CSV table of C-alpha atoms in Angstrom, one decimal:
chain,number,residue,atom,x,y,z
L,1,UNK,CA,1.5,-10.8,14.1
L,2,UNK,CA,3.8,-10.8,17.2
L,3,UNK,CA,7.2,-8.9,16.0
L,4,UNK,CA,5.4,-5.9,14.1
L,5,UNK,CA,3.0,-4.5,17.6
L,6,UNK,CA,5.9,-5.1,19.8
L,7,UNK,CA,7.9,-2.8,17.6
L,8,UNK,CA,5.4,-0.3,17.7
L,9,UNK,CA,5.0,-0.3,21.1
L,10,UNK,CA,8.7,-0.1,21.6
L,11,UNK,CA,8.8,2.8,19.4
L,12,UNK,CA,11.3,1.3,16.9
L,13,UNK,CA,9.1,0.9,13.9
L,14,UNK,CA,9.9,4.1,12.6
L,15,UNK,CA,13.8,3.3,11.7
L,16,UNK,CA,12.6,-0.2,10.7
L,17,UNK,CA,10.4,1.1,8.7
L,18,UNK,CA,13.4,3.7,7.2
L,19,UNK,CA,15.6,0.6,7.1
L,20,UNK,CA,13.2,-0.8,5.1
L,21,UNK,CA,12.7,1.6,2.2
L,22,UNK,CA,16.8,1.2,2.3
L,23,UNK,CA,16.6,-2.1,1.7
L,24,UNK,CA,14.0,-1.9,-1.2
L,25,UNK,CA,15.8,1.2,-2.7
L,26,UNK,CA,18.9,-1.1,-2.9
L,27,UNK,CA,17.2,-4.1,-4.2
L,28,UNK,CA,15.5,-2.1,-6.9
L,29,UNK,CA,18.9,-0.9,-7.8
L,30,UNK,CA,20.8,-4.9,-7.5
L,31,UNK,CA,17.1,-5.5,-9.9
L,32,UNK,CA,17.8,-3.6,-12.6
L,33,UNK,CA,21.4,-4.8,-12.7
L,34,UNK,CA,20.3,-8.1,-13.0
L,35,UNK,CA,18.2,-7.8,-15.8
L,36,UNK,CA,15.0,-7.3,-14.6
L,37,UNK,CA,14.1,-3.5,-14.8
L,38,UNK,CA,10.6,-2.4,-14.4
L,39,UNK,CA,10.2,-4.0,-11.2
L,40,UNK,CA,7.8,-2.6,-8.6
L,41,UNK,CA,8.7,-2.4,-5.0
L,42,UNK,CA,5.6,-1.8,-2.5
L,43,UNK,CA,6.9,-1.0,1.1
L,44,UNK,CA,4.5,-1.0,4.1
L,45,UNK,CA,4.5,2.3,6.0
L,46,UNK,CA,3.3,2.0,9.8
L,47,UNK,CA,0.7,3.7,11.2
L,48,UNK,CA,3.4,5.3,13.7
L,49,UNK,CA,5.5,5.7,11.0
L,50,UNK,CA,3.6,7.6,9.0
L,51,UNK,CA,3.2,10.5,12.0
L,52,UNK,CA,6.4,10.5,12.5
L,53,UNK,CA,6.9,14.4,11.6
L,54,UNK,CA,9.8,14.0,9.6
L,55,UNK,CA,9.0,11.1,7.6
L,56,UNK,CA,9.6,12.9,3.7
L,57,UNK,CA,12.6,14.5,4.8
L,58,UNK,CA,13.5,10.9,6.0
L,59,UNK,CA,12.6,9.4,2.7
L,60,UNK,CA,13.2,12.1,0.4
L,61,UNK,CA,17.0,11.5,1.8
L,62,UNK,CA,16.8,7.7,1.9
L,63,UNK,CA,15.6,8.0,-2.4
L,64,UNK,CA,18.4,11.0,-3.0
L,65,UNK,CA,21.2,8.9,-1.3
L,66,UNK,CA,19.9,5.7,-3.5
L,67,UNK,CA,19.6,7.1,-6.3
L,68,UNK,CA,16.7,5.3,-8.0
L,69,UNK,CA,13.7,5.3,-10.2
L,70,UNK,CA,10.9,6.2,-7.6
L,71,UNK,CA,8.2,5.4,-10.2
L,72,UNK,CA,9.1,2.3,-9.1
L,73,UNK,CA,8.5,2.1,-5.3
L,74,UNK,CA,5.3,2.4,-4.1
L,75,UNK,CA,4.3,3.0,-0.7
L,76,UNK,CA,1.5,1.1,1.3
L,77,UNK,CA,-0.4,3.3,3.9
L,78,UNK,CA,-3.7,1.8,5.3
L,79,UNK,CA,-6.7,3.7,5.7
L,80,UNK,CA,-6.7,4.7,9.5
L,81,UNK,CA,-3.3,6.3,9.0
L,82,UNK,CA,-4.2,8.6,6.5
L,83,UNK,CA,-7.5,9.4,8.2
L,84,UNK,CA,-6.3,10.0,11.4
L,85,UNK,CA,-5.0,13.1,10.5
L,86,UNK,CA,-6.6,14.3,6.9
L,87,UNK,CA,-4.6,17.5,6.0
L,88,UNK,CA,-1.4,16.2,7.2
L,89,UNK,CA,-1.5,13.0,5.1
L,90,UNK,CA,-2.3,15.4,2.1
L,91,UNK,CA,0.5,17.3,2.3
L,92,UNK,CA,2.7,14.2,3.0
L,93,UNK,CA,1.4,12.4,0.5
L,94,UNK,CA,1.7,15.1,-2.3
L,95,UNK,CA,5.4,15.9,-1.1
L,96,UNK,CA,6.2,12.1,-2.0
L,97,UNK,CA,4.0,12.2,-5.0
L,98,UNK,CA,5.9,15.2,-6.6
L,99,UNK,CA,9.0,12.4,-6.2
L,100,UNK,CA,7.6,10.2,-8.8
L,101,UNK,CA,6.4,7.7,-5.6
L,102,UNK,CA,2.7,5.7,-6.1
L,103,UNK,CA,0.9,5.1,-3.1
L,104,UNK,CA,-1.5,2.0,-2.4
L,105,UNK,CA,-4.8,2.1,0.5
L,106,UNK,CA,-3.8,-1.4,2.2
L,107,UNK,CA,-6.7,-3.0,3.2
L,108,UNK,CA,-9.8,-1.6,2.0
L,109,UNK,CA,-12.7,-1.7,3.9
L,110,UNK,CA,-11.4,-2.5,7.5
L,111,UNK,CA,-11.0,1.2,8.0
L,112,UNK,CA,-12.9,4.4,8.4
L,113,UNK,CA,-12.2,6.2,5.4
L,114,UNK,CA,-14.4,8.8,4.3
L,115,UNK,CA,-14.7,9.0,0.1
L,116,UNK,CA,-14.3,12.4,0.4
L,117,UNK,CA,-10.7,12.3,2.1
L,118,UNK,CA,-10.1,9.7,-0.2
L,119,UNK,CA,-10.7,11.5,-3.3
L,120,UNK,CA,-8.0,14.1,-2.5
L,121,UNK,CA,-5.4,11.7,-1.5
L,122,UNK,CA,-2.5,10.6,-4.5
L,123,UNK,CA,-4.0,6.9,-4.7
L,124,UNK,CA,-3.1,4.7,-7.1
L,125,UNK,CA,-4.1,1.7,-5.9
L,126,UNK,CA,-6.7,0.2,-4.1
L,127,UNK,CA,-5.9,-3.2,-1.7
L,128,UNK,CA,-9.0,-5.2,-1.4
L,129,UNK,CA,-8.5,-6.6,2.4
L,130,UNK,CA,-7.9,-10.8,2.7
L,131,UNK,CA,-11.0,-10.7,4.9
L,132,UNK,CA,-13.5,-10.2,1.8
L,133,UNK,CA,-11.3,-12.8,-0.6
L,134,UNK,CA,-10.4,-15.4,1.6
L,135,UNK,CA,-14.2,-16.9,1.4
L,136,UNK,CA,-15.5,-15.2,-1.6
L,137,UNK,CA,-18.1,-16.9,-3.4
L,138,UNK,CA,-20.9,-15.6,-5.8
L,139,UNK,CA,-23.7,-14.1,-4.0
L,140,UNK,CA,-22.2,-13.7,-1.0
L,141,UNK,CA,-21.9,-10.5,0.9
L,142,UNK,CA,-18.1,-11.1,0.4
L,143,UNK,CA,-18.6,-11.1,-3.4
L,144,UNK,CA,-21.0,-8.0,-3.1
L,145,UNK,CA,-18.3,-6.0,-1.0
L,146,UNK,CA,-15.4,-6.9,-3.8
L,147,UNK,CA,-17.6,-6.1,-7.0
L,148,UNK,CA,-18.6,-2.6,-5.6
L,149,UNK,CA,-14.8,-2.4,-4.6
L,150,UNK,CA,-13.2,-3.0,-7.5
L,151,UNK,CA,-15.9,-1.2,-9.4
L,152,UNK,CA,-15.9,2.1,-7.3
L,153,UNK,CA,-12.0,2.3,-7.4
L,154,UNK,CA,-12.2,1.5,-11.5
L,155,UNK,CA,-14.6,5.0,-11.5
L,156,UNK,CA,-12.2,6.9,-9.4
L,157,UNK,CA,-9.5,5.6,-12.1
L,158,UNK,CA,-7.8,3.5,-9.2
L,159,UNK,CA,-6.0,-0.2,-9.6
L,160,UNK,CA,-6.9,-2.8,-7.7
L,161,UNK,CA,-5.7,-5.9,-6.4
L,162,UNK,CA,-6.9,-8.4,-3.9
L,163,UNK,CA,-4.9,-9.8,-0.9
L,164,UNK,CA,-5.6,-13.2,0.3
L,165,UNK,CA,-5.9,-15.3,-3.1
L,166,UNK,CA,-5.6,-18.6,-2.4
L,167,UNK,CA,-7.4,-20.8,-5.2
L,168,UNK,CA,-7.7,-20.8,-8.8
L,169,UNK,CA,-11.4,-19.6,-8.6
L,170,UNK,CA,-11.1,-17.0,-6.7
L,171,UNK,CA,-8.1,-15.6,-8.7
L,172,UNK,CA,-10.4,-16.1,-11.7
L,173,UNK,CA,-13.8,-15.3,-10.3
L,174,UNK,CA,-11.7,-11.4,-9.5
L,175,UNK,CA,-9.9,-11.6,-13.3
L,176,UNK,CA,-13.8,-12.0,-14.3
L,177,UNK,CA,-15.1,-8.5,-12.4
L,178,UNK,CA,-11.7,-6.6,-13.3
L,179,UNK,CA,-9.2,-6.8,-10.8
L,180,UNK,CA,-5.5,-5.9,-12.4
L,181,UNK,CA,-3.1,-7.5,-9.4
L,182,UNK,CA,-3.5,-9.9,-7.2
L,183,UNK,CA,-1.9,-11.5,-3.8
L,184,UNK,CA,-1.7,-14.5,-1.9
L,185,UNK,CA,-0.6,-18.0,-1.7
L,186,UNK,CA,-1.7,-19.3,-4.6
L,187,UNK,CA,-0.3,-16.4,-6.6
C-alpha cells in the first residue's frame, strides 16, 4: 500500500516491474527443474509500466534471454491501464499474445472498461475485485455483481477467479455459480 505508489511516483516501477518478470522467468525455470512443471506464474504489470513505450521489446528480451515456456506466465493488467489508451493496449497486448503469454483483467469492476474495448483485448482471465468477495452473501448486491461477473466472462469464454476469499463459504458459495480459481487467505 505504501512501497508500490512511492515507486510510481519515483518513476522506478517500470524496471521493478522488468525485474520482476526476471525473477518469475527464473523461478519458472528453478520450477520445472524441481519437479513441478505446469506451473503458472501471474506478474502484475503497473499502470506506468504498461505505457512505458518499450515495454514488449523489454519483455520480449527478458522471455528470449530466459528461455521459457511463456504459456506459462501470465500477465496481470487492470482495467484503467488498458483503457487509458485502447489501440495502444491492442497492439501491445497482441504483440505478447503472439508469444504464447495469457493475460488476466485485475480487478474487475473497480474500473471503467467499456465491453466493447474489452472484447478485442487477448483476455483470458477475468479477476473478480476483493471488494465484491470479501462480504459476499446471497442476495446481496455483492452476490448480484459476482454472479453476472462470472457469468458474463463464462459467455465471452473467459476464466474467472475471485480475489479476497477468506472463508469456506465463500470459496464454496463461488465453486457453486462457476468460478475456476480462486485467491485469498483462506486459499
Amino acid at each position: 500500500d505504501e512501497f508500490i505508489p512511492v515507486a510510481e511516483r519515483s518513476g522506478l516501477i517500470a524496471p521493478i516491474g522488468y525485474w520482476v518478470i526476471e525473477q518469475a522467468c527464473k523461478r519458472l525455470q528453478e520450477s520445472n527443474e524441481l519437479g513441478f512443471p505446469g506451473l503458472v506464474f501471474a506478474v502484475n504489470l503497473s499502470f506506468r509500466q504498461f505505457h512505458d513505450r518499450k515495454m514488449t521489446e523489454t519483455i520480449f528480451r527478458i522471455i528470449f534471454n530466459a528461455n521459457v515456456d511463456t504459456s506459462l506466465l501470465e500477465l496481470e493488467l487492470t482495467e484503467s491501464a488498458m483503457m487509458h489508451a485502447p489501440e495502444y493496449a491492442q497492439r501491445c497486448l497482441r504483440e505478447l499474445n503472439q508469444l504464447g503469454i495469457s493475460f488476466a483483467l485485475d480487478d474487475f469492476g473497480t474500473g471503467f472498461s467499456s465491453l466493447s474495448n474489452l472484447q478485442h483485448l487477448p483476455i483470458s482471465l477475468v479477476k473478480i475485485d476483493k471488494s465484491f468477495v470479501l462480504q459476499l452473501t446471497e442476495g446481496s448486491d455483492d452476490a448480484v455483481i459476482v454472479r453476472s461477473t462470472i457469468e458474463l466472462a463464462h459467455n465471452m469464454g473467459l476464466a474467472v477467479i475471485a480475489e479476497g476469499i477468506e472463508s469456506e463459504q465463500s470459496l464454496h458459495w463461488l465453486q457453486q455459480r462457476g468460478c475456476e480459481y480462486a485467491q485469498g487467505y483462506f486459499v
